[in-house]
Short mmCIF file of C-alpha atoms in Angstrom, two decimals:
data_model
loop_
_atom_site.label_atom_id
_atom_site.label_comp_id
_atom_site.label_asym_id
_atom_site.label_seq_id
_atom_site.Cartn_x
_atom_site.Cartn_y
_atom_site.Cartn_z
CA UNK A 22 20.95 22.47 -26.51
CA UNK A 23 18.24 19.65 -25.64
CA UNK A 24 18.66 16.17 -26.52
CA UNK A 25 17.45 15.11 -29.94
CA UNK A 26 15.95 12.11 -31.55
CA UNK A 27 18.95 10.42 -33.26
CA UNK A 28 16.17 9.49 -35.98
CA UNK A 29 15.77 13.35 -36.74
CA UNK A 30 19.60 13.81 -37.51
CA UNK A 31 20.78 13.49 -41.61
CA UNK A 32 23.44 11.14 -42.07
CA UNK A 33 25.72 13.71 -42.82
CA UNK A 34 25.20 15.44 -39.66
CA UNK A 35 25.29 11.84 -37.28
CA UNK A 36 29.13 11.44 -39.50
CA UNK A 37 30.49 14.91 -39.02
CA UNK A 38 29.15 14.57 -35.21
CA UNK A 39 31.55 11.63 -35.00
CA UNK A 40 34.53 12.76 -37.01
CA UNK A 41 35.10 16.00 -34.74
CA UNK A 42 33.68 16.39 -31.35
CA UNK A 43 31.81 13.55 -30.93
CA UNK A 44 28.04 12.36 -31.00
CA UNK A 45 26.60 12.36 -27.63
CA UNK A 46 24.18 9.13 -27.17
CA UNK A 47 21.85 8.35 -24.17
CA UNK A 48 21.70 4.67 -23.46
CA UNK A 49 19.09 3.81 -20.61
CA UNK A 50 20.66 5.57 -17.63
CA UNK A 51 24.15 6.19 -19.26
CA UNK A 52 25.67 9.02 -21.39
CA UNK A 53 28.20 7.63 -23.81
CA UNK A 54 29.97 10.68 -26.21
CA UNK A 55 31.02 8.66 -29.21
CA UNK A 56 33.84 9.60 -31.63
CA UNK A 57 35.05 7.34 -34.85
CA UNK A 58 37.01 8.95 -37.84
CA UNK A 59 36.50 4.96 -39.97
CA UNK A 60 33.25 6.30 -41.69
CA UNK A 61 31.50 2.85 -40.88
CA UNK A 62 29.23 3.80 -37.38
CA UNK A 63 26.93 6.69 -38.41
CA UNK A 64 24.70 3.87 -40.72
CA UNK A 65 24.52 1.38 -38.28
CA UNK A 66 23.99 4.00 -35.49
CA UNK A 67 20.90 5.63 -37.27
CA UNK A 68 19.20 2.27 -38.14
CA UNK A 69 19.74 0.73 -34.79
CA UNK A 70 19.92 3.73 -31.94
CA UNK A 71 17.27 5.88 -34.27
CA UNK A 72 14.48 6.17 -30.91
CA UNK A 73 17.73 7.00 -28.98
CA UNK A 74 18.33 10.29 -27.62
CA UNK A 75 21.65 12.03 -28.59
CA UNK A 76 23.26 15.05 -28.82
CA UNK A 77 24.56 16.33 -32.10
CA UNK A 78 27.24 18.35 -29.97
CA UNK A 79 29.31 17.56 -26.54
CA UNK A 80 27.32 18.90 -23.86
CA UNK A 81 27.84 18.62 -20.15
CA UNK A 82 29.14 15.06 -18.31
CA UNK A 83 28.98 11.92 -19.94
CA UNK A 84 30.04 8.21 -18.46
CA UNK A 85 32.20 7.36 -20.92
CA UNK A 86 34.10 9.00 -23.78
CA UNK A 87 35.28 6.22 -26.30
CA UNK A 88 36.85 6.47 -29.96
CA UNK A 89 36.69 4.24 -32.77
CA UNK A 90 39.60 5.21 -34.88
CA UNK A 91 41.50 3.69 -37.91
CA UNK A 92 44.82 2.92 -37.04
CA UNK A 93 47.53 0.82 -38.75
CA UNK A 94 50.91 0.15 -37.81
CA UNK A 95 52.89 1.05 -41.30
CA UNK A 96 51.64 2.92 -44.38
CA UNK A 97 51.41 -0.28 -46.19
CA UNK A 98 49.27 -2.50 -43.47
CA UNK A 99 45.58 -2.84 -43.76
CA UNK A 100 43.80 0.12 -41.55
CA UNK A 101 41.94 -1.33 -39.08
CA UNK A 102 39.83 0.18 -36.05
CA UNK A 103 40.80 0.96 -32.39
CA UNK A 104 38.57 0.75 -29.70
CA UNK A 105 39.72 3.70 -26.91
CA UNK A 106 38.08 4.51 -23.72
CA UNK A 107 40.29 7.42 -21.32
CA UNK A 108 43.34 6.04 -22.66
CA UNK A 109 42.90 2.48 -22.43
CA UNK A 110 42.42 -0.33 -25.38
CA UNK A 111 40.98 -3.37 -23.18
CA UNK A 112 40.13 -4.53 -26.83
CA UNK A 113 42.97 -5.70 -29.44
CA UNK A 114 42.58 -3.66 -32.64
CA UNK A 115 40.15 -5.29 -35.35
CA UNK A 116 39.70 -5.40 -39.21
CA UNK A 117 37.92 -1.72 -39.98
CA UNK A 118 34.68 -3.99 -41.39
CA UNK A 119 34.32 -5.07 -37.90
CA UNK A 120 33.73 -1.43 -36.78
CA UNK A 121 30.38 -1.95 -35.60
CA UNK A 122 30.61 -5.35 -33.69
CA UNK A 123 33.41 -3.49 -32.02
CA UNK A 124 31.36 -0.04 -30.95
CA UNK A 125 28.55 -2.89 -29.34
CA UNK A 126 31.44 -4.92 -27.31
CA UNK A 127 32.76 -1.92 -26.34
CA UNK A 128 30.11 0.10 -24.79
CA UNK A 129 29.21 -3.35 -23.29
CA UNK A 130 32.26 -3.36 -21.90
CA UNK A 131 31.80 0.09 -20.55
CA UNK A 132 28.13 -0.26 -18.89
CA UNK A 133 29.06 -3.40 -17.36
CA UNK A 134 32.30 -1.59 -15.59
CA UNK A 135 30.31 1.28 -14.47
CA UNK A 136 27.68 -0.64 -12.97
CA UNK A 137 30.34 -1.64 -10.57
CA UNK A 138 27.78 -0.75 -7.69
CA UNK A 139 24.92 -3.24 -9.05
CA UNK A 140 25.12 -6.87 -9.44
CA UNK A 141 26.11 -7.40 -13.03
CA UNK A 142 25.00 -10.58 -14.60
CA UNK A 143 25.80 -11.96 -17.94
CA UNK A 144 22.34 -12.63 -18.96
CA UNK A 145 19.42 -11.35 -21.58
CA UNK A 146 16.91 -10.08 -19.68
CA UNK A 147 13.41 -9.64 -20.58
CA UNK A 148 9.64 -8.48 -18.80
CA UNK A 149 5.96 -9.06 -19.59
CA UNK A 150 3.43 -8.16 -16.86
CA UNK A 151 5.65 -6.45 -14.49
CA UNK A 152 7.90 -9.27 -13.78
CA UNK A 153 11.47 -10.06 -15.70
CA UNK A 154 12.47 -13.01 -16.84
CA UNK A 155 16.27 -13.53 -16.64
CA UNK A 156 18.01 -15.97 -19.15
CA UNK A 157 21.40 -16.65 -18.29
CA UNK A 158 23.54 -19.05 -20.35
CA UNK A 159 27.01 -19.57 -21.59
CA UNK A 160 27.63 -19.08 -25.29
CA UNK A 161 25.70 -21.96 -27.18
CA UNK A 162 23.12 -21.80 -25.40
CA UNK A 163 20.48 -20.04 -27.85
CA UNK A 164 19.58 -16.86 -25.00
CA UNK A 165 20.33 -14.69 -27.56
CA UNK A 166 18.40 -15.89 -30.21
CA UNK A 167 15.26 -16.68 -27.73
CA UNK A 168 16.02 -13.32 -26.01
CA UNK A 169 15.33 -11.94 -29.52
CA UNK A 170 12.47 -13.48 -30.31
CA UNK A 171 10.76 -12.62 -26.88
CA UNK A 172 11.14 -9.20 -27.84
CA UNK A 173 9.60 -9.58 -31.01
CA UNK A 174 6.08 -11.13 -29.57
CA UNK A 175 5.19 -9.39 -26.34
CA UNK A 176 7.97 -9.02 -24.36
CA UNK A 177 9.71 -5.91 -23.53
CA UNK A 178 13.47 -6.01 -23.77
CA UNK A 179 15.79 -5.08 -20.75
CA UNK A 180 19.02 -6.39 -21.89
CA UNK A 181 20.46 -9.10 -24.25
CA UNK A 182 23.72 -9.17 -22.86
CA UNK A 183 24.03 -7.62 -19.26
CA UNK A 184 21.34 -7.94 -16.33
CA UNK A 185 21.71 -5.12 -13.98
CA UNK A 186 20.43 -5.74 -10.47
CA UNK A 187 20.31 -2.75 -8.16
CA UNK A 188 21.82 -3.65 -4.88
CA UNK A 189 19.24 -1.18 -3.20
CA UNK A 190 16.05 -2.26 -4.08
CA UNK A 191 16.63 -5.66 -6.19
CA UNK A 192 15.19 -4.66 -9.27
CA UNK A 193 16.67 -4.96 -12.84
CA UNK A 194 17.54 -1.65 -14.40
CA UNK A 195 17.20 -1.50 -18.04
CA UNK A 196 19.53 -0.58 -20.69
CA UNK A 197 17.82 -1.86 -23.55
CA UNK A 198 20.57 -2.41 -26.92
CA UNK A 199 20.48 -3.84 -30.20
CA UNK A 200 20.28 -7.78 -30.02
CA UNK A 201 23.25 -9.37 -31.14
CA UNK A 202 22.59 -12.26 -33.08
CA UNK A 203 25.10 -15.35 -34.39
CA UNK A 204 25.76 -17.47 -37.01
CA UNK A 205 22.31 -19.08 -37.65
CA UNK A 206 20.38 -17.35 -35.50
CA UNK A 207 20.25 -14.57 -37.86
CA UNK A 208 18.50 -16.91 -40.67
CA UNK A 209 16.54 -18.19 -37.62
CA UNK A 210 15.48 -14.75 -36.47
CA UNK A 211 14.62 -13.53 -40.35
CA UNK A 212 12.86 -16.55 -41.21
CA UNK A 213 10.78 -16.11 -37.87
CA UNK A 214 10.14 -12.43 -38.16
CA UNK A 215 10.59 -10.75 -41.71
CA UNK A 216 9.47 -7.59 -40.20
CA UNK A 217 12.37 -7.54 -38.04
CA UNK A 218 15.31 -4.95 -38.22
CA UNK A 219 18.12 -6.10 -38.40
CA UNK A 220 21.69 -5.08 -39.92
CA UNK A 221 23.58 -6.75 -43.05
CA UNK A 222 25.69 -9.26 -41.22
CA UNK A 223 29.33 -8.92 -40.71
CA UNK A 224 31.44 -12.06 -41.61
CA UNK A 225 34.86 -13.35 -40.02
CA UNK A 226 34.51 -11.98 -36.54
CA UNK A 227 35.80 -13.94 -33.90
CA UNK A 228 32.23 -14.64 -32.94
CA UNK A 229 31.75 -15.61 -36.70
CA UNK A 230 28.78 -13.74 -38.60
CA UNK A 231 27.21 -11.02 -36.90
CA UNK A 232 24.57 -9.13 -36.99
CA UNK A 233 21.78 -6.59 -34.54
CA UNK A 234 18.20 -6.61 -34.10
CA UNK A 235 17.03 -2.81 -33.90
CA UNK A 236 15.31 -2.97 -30.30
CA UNK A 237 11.15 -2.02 -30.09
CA UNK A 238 10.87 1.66 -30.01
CA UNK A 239 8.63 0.40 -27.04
CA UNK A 240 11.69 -0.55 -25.66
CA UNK A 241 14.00 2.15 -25.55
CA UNK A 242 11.15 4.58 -24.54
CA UNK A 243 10.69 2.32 -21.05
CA UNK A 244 14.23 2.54 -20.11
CA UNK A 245 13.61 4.49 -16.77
CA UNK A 246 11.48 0.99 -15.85
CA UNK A 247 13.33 -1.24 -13.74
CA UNK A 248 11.37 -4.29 -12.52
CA UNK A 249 11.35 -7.06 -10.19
CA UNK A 250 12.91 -10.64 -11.01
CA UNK A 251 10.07 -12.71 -11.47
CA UNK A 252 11.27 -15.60 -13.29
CA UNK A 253 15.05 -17.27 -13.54
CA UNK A 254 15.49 -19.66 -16.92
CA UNK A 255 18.73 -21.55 -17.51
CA UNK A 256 18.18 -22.33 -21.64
CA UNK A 257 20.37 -24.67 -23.04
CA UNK A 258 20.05 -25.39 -26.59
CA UNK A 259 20.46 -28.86 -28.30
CA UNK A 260 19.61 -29.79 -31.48
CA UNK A 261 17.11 -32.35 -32.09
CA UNK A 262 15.96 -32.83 -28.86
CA UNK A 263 12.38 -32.48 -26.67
CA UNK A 264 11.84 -30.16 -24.72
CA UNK A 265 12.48 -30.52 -20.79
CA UNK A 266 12.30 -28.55 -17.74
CA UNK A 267 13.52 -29.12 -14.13
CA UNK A 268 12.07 -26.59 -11.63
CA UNK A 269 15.35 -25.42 -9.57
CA UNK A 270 15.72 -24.40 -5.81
CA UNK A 271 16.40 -20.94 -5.31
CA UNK A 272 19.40 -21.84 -3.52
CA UNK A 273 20.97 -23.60 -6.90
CA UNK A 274 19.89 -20.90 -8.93
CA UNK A 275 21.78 -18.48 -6.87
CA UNK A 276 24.71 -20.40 -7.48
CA UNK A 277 23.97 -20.52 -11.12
CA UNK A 278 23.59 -17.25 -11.37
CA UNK A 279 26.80 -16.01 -9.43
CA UNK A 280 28.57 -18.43 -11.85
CA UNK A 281 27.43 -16.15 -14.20
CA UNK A 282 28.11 -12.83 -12.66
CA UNK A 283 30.98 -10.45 -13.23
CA UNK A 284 31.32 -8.97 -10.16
CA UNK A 285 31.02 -11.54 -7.97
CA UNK A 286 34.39 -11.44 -6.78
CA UNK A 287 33.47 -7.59 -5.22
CA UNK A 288 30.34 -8.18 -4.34
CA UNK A 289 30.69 -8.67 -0.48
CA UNK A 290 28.28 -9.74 2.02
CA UNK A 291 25.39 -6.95 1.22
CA UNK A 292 25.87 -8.02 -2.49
CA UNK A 293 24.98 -11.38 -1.94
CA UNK A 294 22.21 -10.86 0.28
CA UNK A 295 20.52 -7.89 -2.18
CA UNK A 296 21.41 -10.63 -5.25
CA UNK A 297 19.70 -13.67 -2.71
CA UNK A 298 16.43 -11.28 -1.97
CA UNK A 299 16.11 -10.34 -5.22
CA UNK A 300 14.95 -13.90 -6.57
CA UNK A 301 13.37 -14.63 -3.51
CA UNK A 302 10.09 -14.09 -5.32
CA UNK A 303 11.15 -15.94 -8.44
CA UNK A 304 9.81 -19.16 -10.01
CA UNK A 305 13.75 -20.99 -11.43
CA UNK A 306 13.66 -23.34 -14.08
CA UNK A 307 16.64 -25.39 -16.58
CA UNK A 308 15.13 -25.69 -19.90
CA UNK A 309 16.31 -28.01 -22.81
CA UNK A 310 14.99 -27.22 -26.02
CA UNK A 311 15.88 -28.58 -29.55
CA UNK A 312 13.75 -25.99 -31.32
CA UNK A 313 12.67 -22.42 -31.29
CA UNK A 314 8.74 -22.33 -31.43
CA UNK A 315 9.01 -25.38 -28.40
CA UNK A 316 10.43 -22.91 -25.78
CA UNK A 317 8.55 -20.00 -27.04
CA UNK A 318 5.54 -21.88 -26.36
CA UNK A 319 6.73 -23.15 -22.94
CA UNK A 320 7.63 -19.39 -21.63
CA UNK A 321 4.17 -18.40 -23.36
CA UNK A 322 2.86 -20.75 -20.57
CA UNK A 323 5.17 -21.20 -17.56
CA UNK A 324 6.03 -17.27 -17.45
CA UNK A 325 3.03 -16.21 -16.72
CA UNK A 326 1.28 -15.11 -13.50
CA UNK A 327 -0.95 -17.31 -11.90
CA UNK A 328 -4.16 -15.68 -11.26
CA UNK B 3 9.44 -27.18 -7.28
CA UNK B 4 7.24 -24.10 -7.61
CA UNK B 5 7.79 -21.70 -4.60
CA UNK B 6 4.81 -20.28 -2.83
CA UNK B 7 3.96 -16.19 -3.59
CA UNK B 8 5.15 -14.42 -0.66
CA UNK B 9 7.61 -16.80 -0.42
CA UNK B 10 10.45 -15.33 1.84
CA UNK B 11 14.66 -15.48 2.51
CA UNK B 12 16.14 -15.73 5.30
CA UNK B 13 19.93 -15.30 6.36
CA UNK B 14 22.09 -16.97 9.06
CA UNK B 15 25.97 -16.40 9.88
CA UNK B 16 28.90 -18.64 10.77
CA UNK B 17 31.79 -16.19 11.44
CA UNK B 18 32.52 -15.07 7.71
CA UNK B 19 30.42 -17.06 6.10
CA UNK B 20 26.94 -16.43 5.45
CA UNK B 21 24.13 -18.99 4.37
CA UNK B 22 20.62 -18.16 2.74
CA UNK B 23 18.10 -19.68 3.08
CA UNK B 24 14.89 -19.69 1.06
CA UNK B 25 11.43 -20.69 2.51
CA UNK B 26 10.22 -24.09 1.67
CA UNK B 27 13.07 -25.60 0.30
CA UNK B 28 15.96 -27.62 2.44
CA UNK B 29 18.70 -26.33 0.35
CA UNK B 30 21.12 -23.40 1.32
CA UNK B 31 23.18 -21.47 -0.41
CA UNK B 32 26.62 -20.43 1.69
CA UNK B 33 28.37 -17.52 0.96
CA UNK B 34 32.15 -16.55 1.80
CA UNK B 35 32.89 -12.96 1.16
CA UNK B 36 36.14 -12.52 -0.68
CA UNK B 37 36.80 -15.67 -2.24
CA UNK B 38 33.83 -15.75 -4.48
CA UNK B 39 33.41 -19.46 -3.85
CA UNK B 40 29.69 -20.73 -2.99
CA UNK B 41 28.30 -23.59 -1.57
CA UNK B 42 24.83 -25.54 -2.48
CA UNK B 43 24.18 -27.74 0.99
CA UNK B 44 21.37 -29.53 2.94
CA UNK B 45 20.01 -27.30 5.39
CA UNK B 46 20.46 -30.09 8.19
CA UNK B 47 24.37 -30.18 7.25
CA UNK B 48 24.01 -26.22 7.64
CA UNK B 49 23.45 -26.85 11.05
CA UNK B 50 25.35 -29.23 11.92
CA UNK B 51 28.54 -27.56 11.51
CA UNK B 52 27.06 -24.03 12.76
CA UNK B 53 26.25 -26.30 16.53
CA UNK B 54 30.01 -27.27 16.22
CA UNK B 55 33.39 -25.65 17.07
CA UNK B 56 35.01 -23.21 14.73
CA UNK B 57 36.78 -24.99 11.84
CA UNK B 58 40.35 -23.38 12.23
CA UNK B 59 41.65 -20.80 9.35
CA UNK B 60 43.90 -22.97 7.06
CA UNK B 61 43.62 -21.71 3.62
CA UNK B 62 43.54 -18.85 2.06
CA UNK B 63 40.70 -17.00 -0.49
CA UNK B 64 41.33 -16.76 -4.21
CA UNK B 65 39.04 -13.86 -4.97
CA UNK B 66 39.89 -14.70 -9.01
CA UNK B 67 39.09 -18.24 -9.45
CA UNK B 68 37.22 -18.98 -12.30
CA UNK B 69 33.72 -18.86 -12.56
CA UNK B 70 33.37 -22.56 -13.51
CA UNK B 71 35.04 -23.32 -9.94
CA UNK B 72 33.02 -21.27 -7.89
CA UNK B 73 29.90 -23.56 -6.94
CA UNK B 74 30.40 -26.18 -4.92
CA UNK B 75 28.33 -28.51 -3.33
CA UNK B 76 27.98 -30.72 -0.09
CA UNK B 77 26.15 -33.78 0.60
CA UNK B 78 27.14 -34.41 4.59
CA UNK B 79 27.82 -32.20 7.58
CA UNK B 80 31.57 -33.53 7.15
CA UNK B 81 31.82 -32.83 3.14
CA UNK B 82 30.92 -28.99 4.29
CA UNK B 83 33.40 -28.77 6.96
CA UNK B 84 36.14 -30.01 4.17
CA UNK B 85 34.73 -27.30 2.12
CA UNK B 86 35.06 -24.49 4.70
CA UNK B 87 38.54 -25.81 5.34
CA UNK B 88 39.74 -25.83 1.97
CA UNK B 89 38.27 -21.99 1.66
CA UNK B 90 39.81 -20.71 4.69
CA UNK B 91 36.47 -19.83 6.23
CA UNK B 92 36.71 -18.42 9.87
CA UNK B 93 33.71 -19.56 11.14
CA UNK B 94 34.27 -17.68 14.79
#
């Protein structure tokens, strides 16, 4: 049976795909066959993955099987959800609410592992003419937030959370997800864009509030894209303040960026040089900002081509 | 400091550990294989140390140390030597 439009599939179906043999879902260039019994990932699922390819019913190989499953320890305990890939639980168990927040870590969790033969960065990534602009930061920083917003205007989203750099050819492969947005980013992101679609938040995580930004159909459709680095922005968010920029070696942006990378520890002499040749072509920057529309306008301007 | 399209990388060895080095900037970036550990140096202390003797194998690699740790940075020819001592770097 050929892959189907997630959109096309009736609630009903997308729940009793989960609840038995599992919903198959294509995520840029990984198969993920999904199972939960909680009743709490077929809504979010259609409203977020609905341009997503999927299969109503298991069908040949997939990169990872994982299970959501309610679980509790005695008859009287609150249920709450497990998160199960082959076997193993790298996640503790978490209130059943949190069911969603917990399906996004997870297959996070799971592309980041398999991409053990790429450089994996943890960075939004994002492209506009051909080039991608890569946004690394630690939490705080407000990459998320402007990662969502870029993708809003005129940028095509890659990645909020994971930058995938081929070690072959140095180009960023996409596997374009719902944005996660925090705490007041989401009034930030609602206020900015009405239009936007984005999920009820979910309280009392241990990231706080939570809640997704459906990615552009645009978006998802481009996944088999990848595309050279052409920009490397170190955003860090402060409240209050001007904007300021410092153009950075390539050298020291290397180093940044390895701070930021998962795999660094494995990635060996050809790692470094494919990460190194890969941003050779880059223009680097570290950008303070104190408000939104102030570093929108500054990539509007610096992250363009010079012609 | 906005680099120059076409702008190119080069790459240069000292036993184990391996330096870029991007065009049209004085900074390198040193690499040692197994330890995860990077350096940010002056491209004359670069090669200083590589027209020296090997620094002898001391230490020993920590493949998990935090990412905060990783980066480090040298000012002198003798600040990188310390460096490539304290990671255990065969430079022969």
């Amino acid at each position: 049976m050929a892959p189907v439009l997630l959109d096309t599939l009736s609630p009903p179906s997308v729940e009793e795909s989960l609840a038995h043999d599992g919903l198959g879902l294509h995520v840029g260039g990984f198969k993920a066959l999904v199972r939960s019994d909680t009743g709490l990932l077929a809504a979010p699922l259609r409203q977020l993955y609905r341009d997503y390819a999927c299969d109503p019913h298991p069908v040949g190989f997939y990169d990872f099987r994982i299970n959501f499953m309610r679980r509790r320890d005695y008859p009287w305990s609150d249920w709450q959800v497990e998160f199960d890939w082959e076997g193993s639980s790298p996640f503790p168990r978490l209130p059943l609410a949190q069911t969603h927040p917990l399906f996004e870590w997870g297959l996070n969790w799971c592309v980041a592992t398999a991409s053990g033969m790429h450089t994996v960065i943890h960075s939004a990534v994002v492209e506009r003419n051909g080039l991608a602009l890569v946004l690394p930061g630690q939490p705080g920083s407000g990459k998320s937030t402007l990662c969502a917003s870029l993708t809003l205007t005129d940028w095509r989203l890659l990645s909020d959370e994971l930058t995938i750099v081929s070690q072959a050819d140095g180009l960023v492969q996409p596997v374009p997800r719902p944005v996660s947005l925090k705490g007041t980013s989401i009034d930030i992101i609602r206020g900015a864009f009405p239009h936007a679609d984005l999920t009820a938040p979910i309280n009392a995580t241990h990231k706080g509030s939570i809640a997704y930004a459906r990615p552009p159909t645009a978006a998802v459709l481009a996944a088999d894209r990848p595309v050279p680095i052409g920009y490397v922005v170190f955003p860090r968010f402060k409240a209050g303040t001007e904007l300021v920029y410092e153009p950075l070696p390539r050298a020291a942006a290397l180093a940044e960026l390895m701070e930021n990378t998962f795999n660094v520890g494995l990635l060996g002499a050809e790692g470094f040089k494919s990460l190194a040749r890969s941003i050779a072509q880059a223009q680097c920057y570290a950008v303070e900002y104190g408000d939104l529309a102030s570093i929108l306008r500054w990539v509007d301007t610096t992250c363009t081509p010079q012609h | 400091m906005l680099h120059q399209p076409g702008a190119s990388v080069g790459f240069e060895t000292l036993g184990e550990v391996i330096g870029v080095h991007f065009s049209g900037e004085n900074e390198m970036a040193l690499f040692v294989p197994g330890s995860a550990e990077l350096i940010v140096c002056g491209s004359d202390a670069w090669a200083a140390v590589r027209a020296q003797k090997a620094v002898p194998d001391t230490g020993s690699k920590d493949p998990c140390a935090p990412a905060g740790e990783r980066r480090m940075e040298a000012t002198s020819e003798d600040g990188l030597r310390d460096l490539f001592r304290t990671l255990g770097a065969r430079l022969v």
